[in-house]
Each structure stands twice: as C-alpha cells, then as structure tokens.
C-alpha positions as CSV (number, residue, x, y, z in Angstrom):
1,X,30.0,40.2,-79.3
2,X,31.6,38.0,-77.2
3,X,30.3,33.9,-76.0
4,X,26.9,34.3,-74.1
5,X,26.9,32.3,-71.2
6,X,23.1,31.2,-70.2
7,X,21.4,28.1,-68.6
8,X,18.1,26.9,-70.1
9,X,15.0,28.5,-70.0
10,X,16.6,32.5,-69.2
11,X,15.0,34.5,-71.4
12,X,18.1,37.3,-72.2
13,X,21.6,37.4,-71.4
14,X,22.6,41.0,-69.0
15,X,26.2,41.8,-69.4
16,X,28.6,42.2,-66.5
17,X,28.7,45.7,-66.8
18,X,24.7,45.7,-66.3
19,X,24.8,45.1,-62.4
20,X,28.1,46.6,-61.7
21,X,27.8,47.7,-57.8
22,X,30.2,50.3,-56.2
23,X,29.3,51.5,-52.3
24,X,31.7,54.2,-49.9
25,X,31.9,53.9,-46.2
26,X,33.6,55.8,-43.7
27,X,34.4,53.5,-40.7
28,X,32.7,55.3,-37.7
29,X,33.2,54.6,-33.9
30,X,30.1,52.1,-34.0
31,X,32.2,49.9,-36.9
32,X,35.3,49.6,-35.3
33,X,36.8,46.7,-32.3
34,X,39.1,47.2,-29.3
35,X,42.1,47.7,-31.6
36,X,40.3,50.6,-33.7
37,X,40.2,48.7,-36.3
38,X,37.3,48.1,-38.8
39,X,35.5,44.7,-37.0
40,X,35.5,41.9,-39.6
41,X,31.8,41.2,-38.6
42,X,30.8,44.7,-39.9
43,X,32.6,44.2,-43.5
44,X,31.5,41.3,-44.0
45,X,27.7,42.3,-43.2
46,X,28.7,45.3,-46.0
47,X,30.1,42.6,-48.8
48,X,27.0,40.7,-48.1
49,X,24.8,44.0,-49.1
50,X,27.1,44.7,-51.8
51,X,26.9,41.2,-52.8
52,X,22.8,41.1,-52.5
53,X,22.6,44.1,-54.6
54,X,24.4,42.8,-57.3
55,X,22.3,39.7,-57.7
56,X,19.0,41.6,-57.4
57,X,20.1,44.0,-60.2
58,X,21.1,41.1,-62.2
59,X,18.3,38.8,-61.9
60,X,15.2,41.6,-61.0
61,X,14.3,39.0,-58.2
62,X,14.3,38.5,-54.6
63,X,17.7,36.3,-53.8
64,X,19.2,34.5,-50.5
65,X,23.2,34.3,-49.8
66,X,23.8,30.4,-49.8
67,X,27.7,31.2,-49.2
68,X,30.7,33.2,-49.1
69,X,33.8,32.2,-50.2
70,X,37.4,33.0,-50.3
71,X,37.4,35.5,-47.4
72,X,40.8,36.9,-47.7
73,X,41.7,40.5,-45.3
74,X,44.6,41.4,-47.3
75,X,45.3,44.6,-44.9
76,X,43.5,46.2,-41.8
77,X,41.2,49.7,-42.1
78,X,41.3,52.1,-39.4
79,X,39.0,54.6,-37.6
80,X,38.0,57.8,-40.2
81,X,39.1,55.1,-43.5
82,X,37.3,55.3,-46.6
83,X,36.5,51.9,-47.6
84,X,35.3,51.2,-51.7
85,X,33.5,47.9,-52.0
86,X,32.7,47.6,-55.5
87,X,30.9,44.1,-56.8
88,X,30.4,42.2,-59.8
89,X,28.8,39.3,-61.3
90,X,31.3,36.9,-62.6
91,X,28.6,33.8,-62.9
92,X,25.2,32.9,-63.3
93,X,23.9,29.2,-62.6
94,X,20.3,28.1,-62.9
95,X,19.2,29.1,-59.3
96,X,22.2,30.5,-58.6
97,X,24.5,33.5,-59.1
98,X,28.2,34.0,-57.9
99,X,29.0,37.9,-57.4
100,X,33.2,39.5,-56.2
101,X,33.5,41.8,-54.0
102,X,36.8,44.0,-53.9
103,X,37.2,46.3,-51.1
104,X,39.4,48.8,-51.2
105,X,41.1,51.4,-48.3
106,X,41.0,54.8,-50.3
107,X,43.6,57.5,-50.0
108,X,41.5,60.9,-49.9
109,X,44.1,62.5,-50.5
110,X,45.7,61.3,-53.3
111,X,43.1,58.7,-54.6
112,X,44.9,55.7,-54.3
113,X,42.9,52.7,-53.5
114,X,44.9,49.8,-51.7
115,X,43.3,46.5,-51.5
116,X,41.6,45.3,-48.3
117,X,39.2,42.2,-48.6
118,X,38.4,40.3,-51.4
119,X,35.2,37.9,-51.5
120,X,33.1,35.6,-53.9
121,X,29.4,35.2,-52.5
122,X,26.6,32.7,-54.0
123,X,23.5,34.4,-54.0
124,X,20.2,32.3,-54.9
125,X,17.3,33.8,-56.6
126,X,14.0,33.1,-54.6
127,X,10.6,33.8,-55.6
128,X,8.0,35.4,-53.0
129,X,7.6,31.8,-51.2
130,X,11.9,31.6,-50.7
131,X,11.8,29.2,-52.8
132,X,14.7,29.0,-55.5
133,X,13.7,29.5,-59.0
134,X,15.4,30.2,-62.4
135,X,17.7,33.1,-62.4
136,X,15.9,34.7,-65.4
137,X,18.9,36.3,-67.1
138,X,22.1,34.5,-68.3
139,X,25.4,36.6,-68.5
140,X,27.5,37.7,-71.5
141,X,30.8,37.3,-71.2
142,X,32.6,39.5,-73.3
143,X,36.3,39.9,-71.8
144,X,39.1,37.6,-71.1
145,X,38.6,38.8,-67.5
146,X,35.4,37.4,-67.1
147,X,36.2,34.6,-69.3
148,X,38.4,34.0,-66.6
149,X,36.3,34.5,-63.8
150,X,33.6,32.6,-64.7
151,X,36.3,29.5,-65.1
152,X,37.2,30.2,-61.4
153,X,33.4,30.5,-60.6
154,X,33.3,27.4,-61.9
155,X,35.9,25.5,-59.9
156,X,34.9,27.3,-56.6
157,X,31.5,25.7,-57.6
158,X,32.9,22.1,-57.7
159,X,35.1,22.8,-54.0
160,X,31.8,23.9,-52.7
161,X,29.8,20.3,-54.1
162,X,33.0,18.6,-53.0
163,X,33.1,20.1,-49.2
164,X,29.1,19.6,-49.0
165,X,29.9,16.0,-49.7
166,X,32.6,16.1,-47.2
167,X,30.2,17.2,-44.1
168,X,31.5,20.8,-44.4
C-alpha cells in the first residue's frame, strides 16, 4: 500500500479510484454560440458538476466550489460532438478538496478521444449551515501519478494563497 495522505482528525483514507467520475454529453442546439461551437459558459457549468460530484462522493458531504483553476481549451467541440468529462480527486486538504477534470471530444466512430479542456476545481466541504468543516476522509495515494498530482495540487495551492494576497 502506497503513502496515505490525510489531515488530522479524518477518520479513513478513500482512494482515488473511490470517487472516480466519468459523464457523456452530446452538444445540442441549446449548448452551442454563433460559431456552432460548444459555448465555454456551458462546459464550464458541466466541469463544475463533474467537479461537485467528485467531492461529494469523496467526502459524503455537502461541498461549495471556492475556485477553478488552470482553464486550458486545448481544441473547439462542434454541434452533434460527444464530449467525455471524466474527474478525479488528486488532493484533499482539511476543508478543502482539489478534483481534475479532462474533457475529451470522442470519435464515435472509431473511439478515439482527443483532448479538449482540462481543469483543477477546489471544492469545500460544508455542513448543513454552509459552513466549511473537516473533509472527513483523507486520500491514499498509491501511484506515481497521483504522487504527482497531489505535488501540483500542492503548488496550485500556494499560487492561489499567493494571488489572494495579491488582491486577485
């Protein structure tokens, strides 16, 4: 078993694996801009879900996006596209949880998946008052890919802190 990553007072580690969220969408009429492309708006309200599903798997509680990060549109998607969003925890804080979302354009006819968007969102766990509380699990990590992406999670904390402090 690999190093377990945890902050005080969890009571059991989840593993990555555990909260794993994958989601299909077919960009419709309603989803698309004057261009017929996807509108950024709509896939970013869709990471957000992914995002929020994630979280609530991995910590059983009500939670709260506090930010996304690292926006990048790698590639347009087109009317009648098959978009795969498929997100993962990659770090877990005290009242905090950072969660990557890849979304992919899918080939239906061959399978291939090409990437479009990739985004890190920090979710906060809330209790029934929105306040934030203890994320009650902490997180094994187990590979040297989330080894390495709870590292990152870790540095894209500090740019946050360091941006906060910087009015932004």
């Amino acid at each position: 078993m690999g190093k377990v990553f945890h902050v005080d007072k969890q009571i059991a580690n989840k593993n990555v694996e555990d909260s794993i969220t994958e989601w299909t969408k077919v960009v419709k009429y309603g989803d698309i801009n004057a261009e017929n492309r996807l509108f950024g708006g709509t896939l970013m309200a869709w990471i957000d879900e992914v995002a929020g599903t994630v979280a609530m798997r991995h910590s059983g509680n009500p939670i709260a996006t506090a930010a996304i990060d690292n926006m990048q549109f790698k590639q347009g998607a087109l009317l009648g596209d098959v978009l795969v969003m498929i997100g993962k925890i990659t770090y877990v804080g005290k009242t905090s949880m950072e969660v990557r979302v890849d979304t992919y354009v899918e080939d239906v006819k061959t399978g291939m998946r090409h990437v479009l968007n990739r985004a890190y969102l920090t979710e906060v766990c809330i209790d029934h008052d929105g306040s934030p509380c203890t994320v009650p699990y902490g997180l094994n990590v187990k590979t040297e890919n989330e080894k390495a992406e709870w590292e990152g999670a870790i540095k894209r904390r500090e740019l946050r802190k360091q941006r906060r402090m910087e009015g932004f």
